Coordinates of C-alpha atoms in Angstrom, one line a residue:
X999 CA -13.3 14.0 14.3
X1000 CA -15.9 14.8 11.7
X1001 CA -16.6 13.3 8.3
X1002 CA -14.7 16.0 6.5
X1003 CA -11.5 16.6 8.4
X1004 CA -10.0 20.0 7.6
X1005 CA -6.4 19.0 8.6
X1006 CA -4.4 18.3 5.5
X1007 CA -1.5 15.9 5.3
X1008 CA 1.2 17.6 3.2
X1009 CA 3.9 15.1 4.0
X1010 CA 5.5 14.8 0.6
X1011 CA 8.1 12.0 0.6
X1012 CA 11.7 12.9 -0.2
X1013 CA 11.9 10.3 -2.9
X1014 CA 8.6 10.1 -4.9
X1015 CA 9.9 7.0 -6.8
X1016 CA 10.4 5.1 -3.6
X1017 CA 6.9 6.2 -2.4
X1018 CA 5.4 4.9 -5.6
X1019 CA 7.3 1.7 -5.2
X1020 CA 5.8 1.4 -1.7
X1021 CA 2.3 2.0 -3.0
X1022 CA 2.9 -0.7 -5.7
X1023 CA 4.1 -3.1 -3.0
X1024 CA 1.0 -2.5 -0.8
X1025 CA -1.3 -3.0 -3.8
X1026 CA 0.5 -6.3 -4.7
X1027 CA 0.2 -7.5 -1.1
X1028 CA -3.5 -6.7 -0.9
X1029 CA -4.2 -8.5 -4.2
X1030 CA -1.9 -11.5 -3.5
X1031 CA 0.5 -10.8 -6.4
X1032 CA 3.5 -12.7 -5.2
X1033 CA 5.5 -12.1 -8.3
X1034 CA 5.4 -8.3 -7.9
X1035 CA 6.1 -8.6 -4.2
X1036 CA 9.2 -10.6 -4.9
X1037 CA 10.4 -8.2 -7.6
X1038 CA 10.0 -5.2 -5.3
X1039 CA 11.7 -7.0 -2.4
X1040 CA 14.7 -7.7 -4.7
X1041 CA 14.7 -4.0 -5.6
X1042 CA 14.7 -3.1 -1.9
X1043 CA 17.5 -5.5 -1.1
X1044 CA 20.0 -3.7 -3.4
X1045 CA 19.9 -0.7 -1.0
X1046 CA 19.4 2.2 -3.3
X1047 CA 15.8 2.8 -2.3
X1048 CA 14.9 5.3 0.5
X1049 CA 13.2 3.1 3.1
X1050 CA 11.3 6.0 4.8
X1051 CA 9.7 7.1 1.6
X1052 CA 8.9 3.5 0.7
X1053 CA 7.1 3.0 4.0
X1054 CA 5.3 6.3 3.7
X1055 CA 3.9 5.2 0.3
X1056 CA 3.0 1.8 1.7
X1057 CA 1.1 3.5 4.6
X1058 CA -0.6 5.9 2.3
X1059 CA -2.2 3.0 0.4
X1060 CA -2.9 0.9 3.5
X1061 CA -4.9 3.7 5.0
X1062 CA -7.4 3.4 2.1
X1063 CA -10.1 0.8 3.1
X1064 CA -10.8 -2.0 0.7
X1065 CA -13.5 -1.3 -1.9
X1066 CA -15.3 -4.5 -1.2
X1067 CA -14.9 -5.8 2.4
X1068 CA -14.6 -9.5 2.8
X1069 CA -17.7 -11.5 3.3
X1070 CA -18.1 -13.6 6.4
X1071 CA -20.5 -16.3 5.6
X1072 CA -19.2 -17.4 2.2
X1073 CA -19.9 -21.0 1.2
X1074 CA -16.9 -23.0 0.1

Protein backbone atom coordinates (compact mmCIF):
# COMPACT_ATOMS: atom_id res chain seq x y z
CA UNK A 1 0.00 0.00 0.00
CA UNK A 2 1.47 3.29 -1.08
CA UNK A 3 1.25 6.76 0.25
CA UNK A 4 -1.51 7.72 -2.18
CA UNK A 5 -3.99 4.89 -2.28
CA UNK A 6 -6.13 4.97 -5.42
CA UNK A 7 -8.98 2.99 -3.92
CA UNK A 8 -11.80 5.25 -2.90
CA UNK A 9 -14.23 4.57 -0.13
CA UNK A 10 -17.65 5.62 -1.40
CA UNK A 11 -19.65 4.15 1.45
CA UNK A 12 -22.22 6.85 1.98
CA UNK A 13 -24.23 6.11 5.13
CA UNK A 14 -27.96 5.66 4.77
CA UNK A 15 -28.65 8.32 7.39
CA UNK A 16 -26.22 11.27 7.13
CA UNK A 17 -27.61 12.84 10.31
CA UNK A 18 -26.75 9.71 12.28
CA UNK A 19 -23.27 9.62 10.72
CA UNK A 20 -22.73 13.23 11.75
CA UNK A 21 -23.89 12.37 15.26
CA UNK A 22 -21.32 9.54 15.30
CA UNK A 23 -18.55 11.91 14.24
CA UNK A 24 -19.62 14.37 16.92
CA UNK A 25 -19.56 11.55 19.50
CA UNK A 26 -16.04 10.48 18.44
CA UNK A 27 -14.81 14.07 18.66
CA UNK A 28 -16.29 14.47 22.13
CA UNK A 29 -14.71 11.19 23.27
CA UNK A 30 -11.30 12.21 21.94
CA UNK A 31 -11.44 15.61 23.63
CA UNK A 32 -12.95 14.38 26.90
CA UNK A 33 -16.22 16.29 26.60
CA UNK A 34 -18.41 14.26 28.97
CA UNK A 35 -21.40 16.57 28.64
CA UNK A 36 -21.66 16.04 24.88
CA UNK A 37 -21.04 12.29 25.20
CA UNK A 38 -23.93 12.01 27.67
CA UNK A 39 -26.21 14.09 25.45
CA UNK A 40 -25.51 11.91 22.42
CA UNK A 41 -25.93 8.73 24.49
CA UNK A 42 -29.37 9.96 25.56
CA UNK A 43 -30.26 10.61 21.91
CA UNK A 44 -29.18 7.08 21.01
CA UNK A 45 -31.20 5.54 23.81
CA UNK A 46 -34.49 6.82 22.40
CA UNK A 47 -34.04 4.40 19.47
CA UNK A 48 -34.71 6.68 16.49
CA UNK A 49 -31.07 6.83 15.34
CA UNK A 50 -29.67 4.38 12.79
CA UNK A 51 -26.90 2.59 14.71
CA UNK A 52 -25.04 1.39 11.60
CA UNK A 53 -24.75 4.92 10.21
CA UNK A 54 -23.78 6.20 13.67
CA UNK A 55 -20.94 3.67 13.95
CA UNK A 56 -19.81 4.42 10.39
CA UNK A 57 -19.50 8.11 11.26
CA UNK A 58 -17.65 7.24 14.45
CA UNK A 59 -15.19 4.99 12.58
CA UNK A 60 -14.67 7.66 9.93
CA UNK A 61 -13.44 10.10 12.57
CA UNK A 62 -11.49 7.51 14.56
CA UNK A 63 -9.46 6.61 11.45
CA UNK A 64 -8.02 10.13 11.40
CA UNK A 65 -4.88 10.17 13.56
CA UNK A 66 -4.62 12.85 16.26
CA UNK A 67 -2.97 16.08 15.11
CA UNK A 68 -0.64 16.19 18.09
CA UNK A 69 0.36 12.77 19.42
CA UNK A 70 0.66 12.41 23.16
CA UNK A 71 4.07 13.03 24.64
CA UNK A 72 5.68 10.28 26.63
CA UNK A 73 8.08 12.02 29.00
CA UNK A 74 5.93 14.82 30.30
CA UNK A 75 6.69 16.17 33.73
CA UNK A 76 3.79 16.34 36.10
